[in-house]
CSV table of C-alpha atoms and ligand atoms in Angstrom, one decimal:
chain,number,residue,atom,x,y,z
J,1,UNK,CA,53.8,27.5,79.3
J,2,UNK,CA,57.1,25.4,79.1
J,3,UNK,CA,58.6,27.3,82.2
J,4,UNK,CA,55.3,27.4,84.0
J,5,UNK,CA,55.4,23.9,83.9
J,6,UNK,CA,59.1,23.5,85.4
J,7,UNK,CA,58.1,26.0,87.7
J,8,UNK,CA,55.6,24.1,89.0
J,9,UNK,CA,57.8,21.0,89.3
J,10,UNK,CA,60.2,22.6,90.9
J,11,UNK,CA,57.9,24.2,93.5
J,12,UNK,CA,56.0,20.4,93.4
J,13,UNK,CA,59.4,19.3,94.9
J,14,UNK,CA,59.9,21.4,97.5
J,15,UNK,CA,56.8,20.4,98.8
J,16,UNK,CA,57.0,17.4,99.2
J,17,UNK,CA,60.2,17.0,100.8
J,18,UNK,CA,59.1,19.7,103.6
J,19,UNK,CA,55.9,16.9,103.9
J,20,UNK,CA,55.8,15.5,107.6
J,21,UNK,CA,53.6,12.9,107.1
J,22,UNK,CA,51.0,10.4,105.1
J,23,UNK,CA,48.6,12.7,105.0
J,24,UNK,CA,50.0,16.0,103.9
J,25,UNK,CA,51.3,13.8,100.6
J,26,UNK,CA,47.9,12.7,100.1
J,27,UNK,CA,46.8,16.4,100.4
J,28,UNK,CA,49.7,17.5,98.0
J,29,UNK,CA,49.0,14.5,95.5
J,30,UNK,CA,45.6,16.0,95.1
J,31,UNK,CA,47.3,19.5,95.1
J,32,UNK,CA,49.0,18.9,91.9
J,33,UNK,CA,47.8,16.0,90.3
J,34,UNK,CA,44.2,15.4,91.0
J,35,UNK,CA,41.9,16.3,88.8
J,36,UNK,CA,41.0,20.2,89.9
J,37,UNK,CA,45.0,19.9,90.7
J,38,UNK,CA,47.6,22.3,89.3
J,39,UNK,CA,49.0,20.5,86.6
J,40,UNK,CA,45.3,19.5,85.0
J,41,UNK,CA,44.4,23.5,85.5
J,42,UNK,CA,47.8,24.1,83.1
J,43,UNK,CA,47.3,21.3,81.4
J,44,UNK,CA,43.8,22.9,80.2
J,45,UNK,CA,45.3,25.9,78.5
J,46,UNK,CA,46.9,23.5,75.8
J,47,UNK,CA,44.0,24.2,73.3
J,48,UNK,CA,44.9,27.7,73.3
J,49,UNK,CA,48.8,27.3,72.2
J,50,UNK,CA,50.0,27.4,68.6
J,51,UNK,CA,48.9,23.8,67.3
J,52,UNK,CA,53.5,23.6,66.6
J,53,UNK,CA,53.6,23.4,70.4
J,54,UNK,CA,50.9,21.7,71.6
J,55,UNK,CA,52.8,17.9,71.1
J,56,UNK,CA,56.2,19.2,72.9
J,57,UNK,CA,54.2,20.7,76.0
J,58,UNK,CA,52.0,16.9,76.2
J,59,UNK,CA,55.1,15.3,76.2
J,60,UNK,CA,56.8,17.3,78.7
J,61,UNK,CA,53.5,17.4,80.8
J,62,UNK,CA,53.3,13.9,80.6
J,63,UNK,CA,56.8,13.0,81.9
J,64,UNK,CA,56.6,15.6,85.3
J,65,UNK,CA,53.2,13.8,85.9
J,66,UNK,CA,55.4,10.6,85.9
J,67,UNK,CA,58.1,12.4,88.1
J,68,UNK,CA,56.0,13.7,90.4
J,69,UNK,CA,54.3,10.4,91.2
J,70,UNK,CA,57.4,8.4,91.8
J,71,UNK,CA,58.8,11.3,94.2
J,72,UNK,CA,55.1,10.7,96.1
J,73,UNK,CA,54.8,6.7,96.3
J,74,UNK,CA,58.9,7.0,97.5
J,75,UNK,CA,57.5,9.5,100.0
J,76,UNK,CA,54.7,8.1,101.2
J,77,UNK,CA,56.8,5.0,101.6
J,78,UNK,CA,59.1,6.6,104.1
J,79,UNK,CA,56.2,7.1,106.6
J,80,UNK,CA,54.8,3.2,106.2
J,81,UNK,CA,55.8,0.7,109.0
J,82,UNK,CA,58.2,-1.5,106.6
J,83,UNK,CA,56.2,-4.5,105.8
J,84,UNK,CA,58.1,-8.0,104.9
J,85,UNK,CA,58.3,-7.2,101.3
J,86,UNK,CA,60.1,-4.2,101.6
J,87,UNK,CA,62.6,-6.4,103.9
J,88,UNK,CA,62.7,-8.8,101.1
J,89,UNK,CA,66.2,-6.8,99.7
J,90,UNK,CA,68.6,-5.1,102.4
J,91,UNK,CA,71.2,-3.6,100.2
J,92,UNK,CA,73.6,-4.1,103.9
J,93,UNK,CA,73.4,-7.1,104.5
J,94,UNK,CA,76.8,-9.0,103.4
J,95,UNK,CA,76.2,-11.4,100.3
J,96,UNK,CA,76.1,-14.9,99.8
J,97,UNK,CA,79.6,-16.7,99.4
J,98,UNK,CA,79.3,-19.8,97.3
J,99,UNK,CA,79.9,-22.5,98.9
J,100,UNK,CA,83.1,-24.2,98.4
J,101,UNK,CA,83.6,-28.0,98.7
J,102,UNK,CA,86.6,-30.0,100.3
J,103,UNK,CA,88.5,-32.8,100.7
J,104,UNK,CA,86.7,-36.3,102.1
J,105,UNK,CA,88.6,-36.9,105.6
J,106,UNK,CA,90.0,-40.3,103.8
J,107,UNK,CA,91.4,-38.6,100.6
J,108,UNK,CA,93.0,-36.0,102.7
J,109,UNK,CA,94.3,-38.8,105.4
J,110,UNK,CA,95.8,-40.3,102.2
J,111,UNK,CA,97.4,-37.8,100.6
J,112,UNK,CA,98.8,-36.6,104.0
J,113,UNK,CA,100.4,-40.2,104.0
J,114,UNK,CA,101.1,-40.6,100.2
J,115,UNK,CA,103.2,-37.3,101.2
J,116,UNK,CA,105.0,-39.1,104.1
J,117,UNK,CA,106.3,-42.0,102.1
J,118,UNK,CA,107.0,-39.9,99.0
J,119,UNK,CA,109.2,-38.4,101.5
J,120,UNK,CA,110.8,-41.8,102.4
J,121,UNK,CA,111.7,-42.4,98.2
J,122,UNK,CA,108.4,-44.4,97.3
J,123,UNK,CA,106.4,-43.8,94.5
J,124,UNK,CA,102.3,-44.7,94.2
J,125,UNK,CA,101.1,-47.6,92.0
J,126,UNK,CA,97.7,-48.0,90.7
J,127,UNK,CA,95.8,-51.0,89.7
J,128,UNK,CA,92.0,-51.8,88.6
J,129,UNK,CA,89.5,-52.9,91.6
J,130,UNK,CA,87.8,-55.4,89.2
J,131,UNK,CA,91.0,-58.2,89.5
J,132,UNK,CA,91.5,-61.7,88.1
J,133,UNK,CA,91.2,-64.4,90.9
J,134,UNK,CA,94.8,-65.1,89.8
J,135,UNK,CA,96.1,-61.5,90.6
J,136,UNK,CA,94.4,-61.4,93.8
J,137,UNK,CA,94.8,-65.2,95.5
J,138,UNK,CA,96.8,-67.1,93.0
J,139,UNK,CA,100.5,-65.3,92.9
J,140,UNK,CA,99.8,-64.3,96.3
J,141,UNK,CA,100.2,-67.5,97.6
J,142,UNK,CA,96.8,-68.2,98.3
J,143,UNK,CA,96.1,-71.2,95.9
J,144,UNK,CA,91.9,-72.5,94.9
J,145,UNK,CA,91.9,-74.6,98.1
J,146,UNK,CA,93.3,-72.7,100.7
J,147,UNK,CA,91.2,-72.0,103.8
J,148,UNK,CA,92.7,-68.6,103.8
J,149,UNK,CA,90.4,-67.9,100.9
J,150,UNK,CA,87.5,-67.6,103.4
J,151,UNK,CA,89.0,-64.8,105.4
J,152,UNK,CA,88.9,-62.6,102.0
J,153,UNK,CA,85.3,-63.4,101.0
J,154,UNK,CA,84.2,-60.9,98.4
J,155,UNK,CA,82.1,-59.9,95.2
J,156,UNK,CA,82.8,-62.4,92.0
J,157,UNK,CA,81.6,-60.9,88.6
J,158,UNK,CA,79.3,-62.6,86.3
J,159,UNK,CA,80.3,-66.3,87.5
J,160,UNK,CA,80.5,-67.3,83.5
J,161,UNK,CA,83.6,-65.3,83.0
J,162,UNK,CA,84.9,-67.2,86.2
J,163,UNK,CA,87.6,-65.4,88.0
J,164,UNK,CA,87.3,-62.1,87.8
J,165,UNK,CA,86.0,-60.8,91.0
J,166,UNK,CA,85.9,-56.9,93.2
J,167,UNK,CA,90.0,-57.0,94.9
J,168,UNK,CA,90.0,-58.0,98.5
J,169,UNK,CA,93.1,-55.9,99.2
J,170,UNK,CA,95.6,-54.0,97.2
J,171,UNK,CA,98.4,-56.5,97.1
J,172,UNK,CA,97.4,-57.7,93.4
J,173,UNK,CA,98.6,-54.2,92.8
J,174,UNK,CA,102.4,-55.4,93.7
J,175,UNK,CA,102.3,-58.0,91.4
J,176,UNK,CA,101.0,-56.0,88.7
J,177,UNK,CA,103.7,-53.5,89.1
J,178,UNK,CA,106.7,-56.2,89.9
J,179,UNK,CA,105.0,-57.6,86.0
J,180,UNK,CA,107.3,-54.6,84.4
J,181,UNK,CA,109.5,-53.7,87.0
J,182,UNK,CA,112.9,-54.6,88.8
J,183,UNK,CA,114.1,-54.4,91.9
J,184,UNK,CA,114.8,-52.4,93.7
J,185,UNK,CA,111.3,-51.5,94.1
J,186,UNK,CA,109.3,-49.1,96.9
J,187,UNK,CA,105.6,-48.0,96.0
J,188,UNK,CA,102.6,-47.9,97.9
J,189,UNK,CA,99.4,-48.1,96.6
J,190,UNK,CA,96.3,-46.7,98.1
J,191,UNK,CA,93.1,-47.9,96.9
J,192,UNK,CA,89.3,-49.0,97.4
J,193,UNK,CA,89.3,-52.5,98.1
J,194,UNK,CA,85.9,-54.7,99.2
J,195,UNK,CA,85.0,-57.8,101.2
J,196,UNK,CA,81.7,-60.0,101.8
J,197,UNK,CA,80.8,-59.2,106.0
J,198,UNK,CA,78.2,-57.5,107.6
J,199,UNK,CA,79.0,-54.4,108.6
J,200,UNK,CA,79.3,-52.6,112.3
J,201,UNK,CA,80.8,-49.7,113.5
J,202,UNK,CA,84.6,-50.9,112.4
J,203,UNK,CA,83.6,-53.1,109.6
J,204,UNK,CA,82.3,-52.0,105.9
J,205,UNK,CA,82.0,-54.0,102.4
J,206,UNK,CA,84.1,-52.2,100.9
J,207,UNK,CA,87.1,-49.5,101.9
J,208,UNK,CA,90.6,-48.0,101.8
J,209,UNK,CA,93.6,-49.5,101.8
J,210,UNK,CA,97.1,-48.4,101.7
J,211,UNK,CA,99.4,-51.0,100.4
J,212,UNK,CA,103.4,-50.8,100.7
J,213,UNK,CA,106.1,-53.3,99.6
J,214,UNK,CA,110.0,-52.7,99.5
J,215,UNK,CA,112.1,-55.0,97.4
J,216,UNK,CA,116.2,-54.5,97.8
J,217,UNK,CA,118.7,-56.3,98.7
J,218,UNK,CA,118.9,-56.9,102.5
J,219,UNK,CA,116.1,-56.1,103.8
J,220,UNK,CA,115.0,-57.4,107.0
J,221,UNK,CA,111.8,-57.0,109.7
J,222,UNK,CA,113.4,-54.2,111.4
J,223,UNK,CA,113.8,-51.7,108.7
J,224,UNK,CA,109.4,-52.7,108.5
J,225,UNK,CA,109.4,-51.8,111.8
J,226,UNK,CA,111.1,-49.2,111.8
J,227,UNK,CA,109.0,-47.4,108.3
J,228,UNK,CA,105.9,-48.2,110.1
J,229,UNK,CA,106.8,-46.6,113.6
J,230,UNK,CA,107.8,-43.8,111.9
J,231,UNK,CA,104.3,-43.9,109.7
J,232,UNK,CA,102.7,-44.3,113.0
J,233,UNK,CA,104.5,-41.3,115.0
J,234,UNK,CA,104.3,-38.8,111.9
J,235,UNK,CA,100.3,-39.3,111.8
J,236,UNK,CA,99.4,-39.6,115.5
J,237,UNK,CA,102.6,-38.1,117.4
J,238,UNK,CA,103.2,-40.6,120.4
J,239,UNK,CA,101.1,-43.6,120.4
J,240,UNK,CA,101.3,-46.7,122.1
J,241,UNK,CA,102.3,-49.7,119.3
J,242,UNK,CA,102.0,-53.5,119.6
J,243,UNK,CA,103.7,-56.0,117.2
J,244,UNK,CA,101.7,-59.4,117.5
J,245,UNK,CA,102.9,-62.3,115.1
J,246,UNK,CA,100.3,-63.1,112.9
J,247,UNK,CA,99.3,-65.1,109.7
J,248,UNK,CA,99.0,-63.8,106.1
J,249,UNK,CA,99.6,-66.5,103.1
J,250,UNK,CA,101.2,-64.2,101.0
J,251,UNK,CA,104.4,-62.8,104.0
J,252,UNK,CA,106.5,-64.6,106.3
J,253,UNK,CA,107.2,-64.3,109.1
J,254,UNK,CA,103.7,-61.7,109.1
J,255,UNK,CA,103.3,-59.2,111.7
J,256,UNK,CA,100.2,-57.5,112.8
J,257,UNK,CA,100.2,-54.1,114.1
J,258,UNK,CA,98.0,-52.9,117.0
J,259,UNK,CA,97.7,-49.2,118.0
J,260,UNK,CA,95.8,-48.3,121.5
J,261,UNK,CA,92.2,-47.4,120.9
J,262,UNK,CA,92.2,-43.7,121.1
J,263,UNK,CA,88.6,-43.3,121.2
J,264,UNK,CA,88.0,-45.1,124.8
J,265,UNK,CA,91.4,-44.6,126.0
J,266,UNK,CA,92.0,-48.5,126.1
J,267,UNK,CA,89.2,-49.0,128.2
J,268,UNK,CA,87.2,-51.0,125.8
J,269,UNK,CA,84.2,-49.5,123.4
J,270,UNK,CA,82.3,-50.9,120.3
J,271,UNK,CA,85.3,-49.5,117.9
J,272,UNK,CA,87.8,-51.8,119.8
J,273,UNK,CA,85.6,-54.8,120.4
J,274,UNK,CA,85.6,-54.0,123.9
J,275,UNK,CA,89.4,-55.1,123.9
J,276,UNK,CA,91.4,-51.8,124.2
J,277,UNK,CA,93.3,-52.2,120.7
J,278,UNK,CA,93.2,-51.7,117.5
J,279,UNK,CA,94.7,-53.9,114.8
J,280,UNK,CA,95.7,-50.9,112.5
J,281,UNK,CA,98.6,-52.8,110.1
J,282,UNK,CA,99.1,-56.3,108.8
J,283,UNK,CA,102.5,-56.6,107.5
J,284,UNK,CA,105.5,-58.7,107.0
J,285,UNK,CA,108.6,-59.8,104.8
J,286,UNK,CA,107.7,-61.0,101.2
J,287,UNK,CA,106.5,-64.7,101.5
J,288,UNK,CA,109.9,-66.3,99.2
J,289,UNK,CA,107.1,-68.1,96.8
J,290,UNK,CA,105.0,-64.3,96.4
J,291,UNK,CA,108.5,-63.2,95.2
J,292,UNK,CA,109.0,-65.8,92.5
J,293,UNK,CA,105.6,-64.9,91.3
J,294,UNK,CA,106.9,-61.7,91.2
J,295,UNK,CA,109.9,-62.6,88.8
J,296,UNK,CA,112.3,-62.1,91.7
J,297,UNK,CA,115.1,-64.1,93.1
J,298,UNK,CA,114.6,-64.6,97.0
J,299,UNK,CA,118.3,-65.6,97.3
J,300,UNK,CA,119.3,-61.9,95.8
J,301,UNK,CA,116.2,-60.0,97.1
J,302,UNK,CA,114.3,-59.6,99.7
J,303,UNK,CA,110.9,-57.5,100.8
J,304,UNK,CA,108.4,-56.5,103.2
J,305,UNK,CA,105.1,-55.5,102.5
J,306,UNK,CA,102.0,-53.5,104.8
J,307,UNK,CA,98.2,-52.4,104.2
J,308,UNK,CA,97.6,-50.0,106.3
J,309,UNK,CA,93.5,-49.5,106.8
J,310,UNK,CA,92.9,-46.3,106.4
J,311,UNK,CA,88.7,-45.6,107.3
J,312,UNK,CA,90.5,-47.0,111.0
J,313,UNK,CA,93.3,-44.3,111.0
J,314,UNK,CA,90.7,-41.9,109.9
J,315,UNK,CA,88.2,-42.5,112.6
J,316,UNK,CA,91.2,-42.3,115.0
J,317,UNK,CA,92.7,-39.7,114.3
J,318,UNK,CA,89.3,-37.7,114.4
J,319,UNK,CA,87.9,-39.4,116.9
J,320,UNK,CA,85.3,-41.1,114.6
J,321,UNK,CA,83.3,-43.5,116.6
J,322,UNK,CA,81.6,-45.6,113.4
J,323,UNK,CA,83.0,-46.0,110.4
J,324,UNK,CA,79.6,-46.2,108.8
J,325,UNK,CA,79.6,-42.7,108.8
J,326,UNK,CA,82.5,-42.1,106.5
J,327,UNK,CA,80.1,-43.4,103.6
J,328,UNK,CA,76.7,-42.1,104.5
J,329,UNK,CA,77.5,-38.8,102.6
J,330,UNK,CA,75.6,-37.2,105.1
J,331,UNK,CA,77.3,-33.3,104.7
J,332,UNK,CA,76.3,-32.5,108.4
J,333,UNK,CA,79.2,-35.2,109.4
J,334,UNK,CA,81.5,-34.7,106.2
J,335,UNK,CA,81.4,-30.4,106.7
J,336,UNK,CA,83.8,-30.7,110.0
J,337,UNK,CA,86.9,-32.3,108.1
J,338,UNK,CA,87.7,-28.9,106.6
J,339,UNK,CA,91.3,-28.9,106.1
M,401,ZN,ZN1,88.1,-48.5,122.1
């Protein structure tokens, strides 16, 4: 009966892959495996074997069955219209990459310029954005009283451990470093900095600032000028630059740099105030009293210093038209700075 029974699958087989359509696999389903069908009509003589063999023919029996109606449903599923579960897995279509992050258009616009003046022989600085009062104002030149105080409005810490307050710029970073350090010096030091104003498109409470300051021995406003030009051509290429005296307590004589708006062209839009500029740079040489704080002799030494803001130099150089944006973590906007 054993080889009636592989017979019969093999035969099974054939027939149904010469099956056309549906309905001759319905007919050969019945045909084999209904219940008048050729394997029940085999299946019937079981009784009569020797009892020895009766449990190896069930078993073998049993597994053809099983064969035979996978082969049939696989069949019969080549001549159904494809339905959306059977689209559900398409071995050909290509997989899914993961998807792989990348860097924030202001990290890489500073590490593009941390390059540039690593290239130039400076080295970064850190410092902490929660600063003493002292550190940020005091040894900056910018004494309790002054009215420059007002320009840096910003976030002061739990008022009964007065003084410490959120850094208004980076420059307590300079006097942090010139605390274990002597000239001569050159670091920048890029950070997140923050300020009390309502925000529009070129304003935020708090962003990025990259702070420089050289100390040697005769240094003077052209060899600023001349590092911040060449800041200014390496990230833009040809720009049009305007130094503009200007007031900061902590340089003098201070400078401020303005770049031509690239987003309108210098016609005037909401980035520019309407004016056509952009103050990109406030700068100047080491105010003499700054580098006292600083443990250094002004009649040895001297130093200039810059913050360069980087969410503006960002949005120019993209063509960024709020600055807003760079914060709102939407991934629509922060997806097209692949670099
Ligand atoms: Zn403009």
């Amino acid at each position: 009966m054993k080889a009636e029974l592989e017979q019969l699958k093999i035969e099974a087989f054939q027939l149904l892959n010469r099956a056309q359509d549906s309905s001759a696999v319905d007919a050969l389903e019945i045909d084999l495996l209904g219940r008048r069908g050729k394997l029940s009509t085999l299946l019937a003589r079981i009784p009569e074997l020797p009892v020895e063999e009766r449990s190896g023919i069930g078993t073998l029996a049993s597994s053809i069955r099983k064969e035979l109606q996978d082969a049939i449903v696989a069949k019969r599923g080549q001549f159904s219209a494809p339905t959306s579960q059977s689209l559900d897995f398409d071995p050909t279509w290509p997989g899914h990459s993961p998807s792989i992050g990348h860097l924030h258009p202001v990290t890489a616009f500073l590490e593009r310029s941390a390059d540039f003046f690593a290239s130039l022989g400076y080295t970064i600085a850190d410092g902490p954005e929660v600063e003493t009062a002292t550190n940020n104002f005091d040894r900056l030149n910018i004494p309790a009283n002054h009215p420059a105080r007002d320009l840096w409005d910003t976030y002061y810490l739990n008022p009964a451990r007065a003084g410490l307050l959120l850094r208004t710029h980076t420059s307590p970073v300079q006097v942090r470093y010139m605390d274990s350090h002597k000239p001569p010096v050159y670091i920048i030091s890029p950070g997140r900095v923050y300020r009390h104003e309502a925000t529009d498109a070129s304003h935020d409470t708090n962003f990025t600032q990259l702070e420089g300051l050289a100390i040697d021995r005769d240094l003077h406003l052209t060899d600023l000028l001349g590092t911040l030009e060449a800041f200014l051509k390496h990230t833009f290429g040809k720009v049009k630059v305007q130094v503009r005296p200007s007031f900061f307590p902590f340089v003098e004589p201070g400078v401020e740099l303005h770049m031509s708006c690239l987003l309108c062209g210098g016609k005037g839009c909401s980035a520019c105030k309407q004016t056509g500029w952009l103050e990109m740079l406030g700068a100047g040489m080491v105010h003499p009293t700054v580098l006292k704080n600083m443990h250094v002799d002004p009649a040895k030494f001297s130093g200039f210093a810059f913050g360069i803001g980087v969410e503006r130099m960002t949005m120019l150089l993209h063509g960024i038209p709020d600055v807003r944006l760079l914060l709102s973590g939407d991934q629509r906007f922060l997806e097209q700075f692949h670099y």
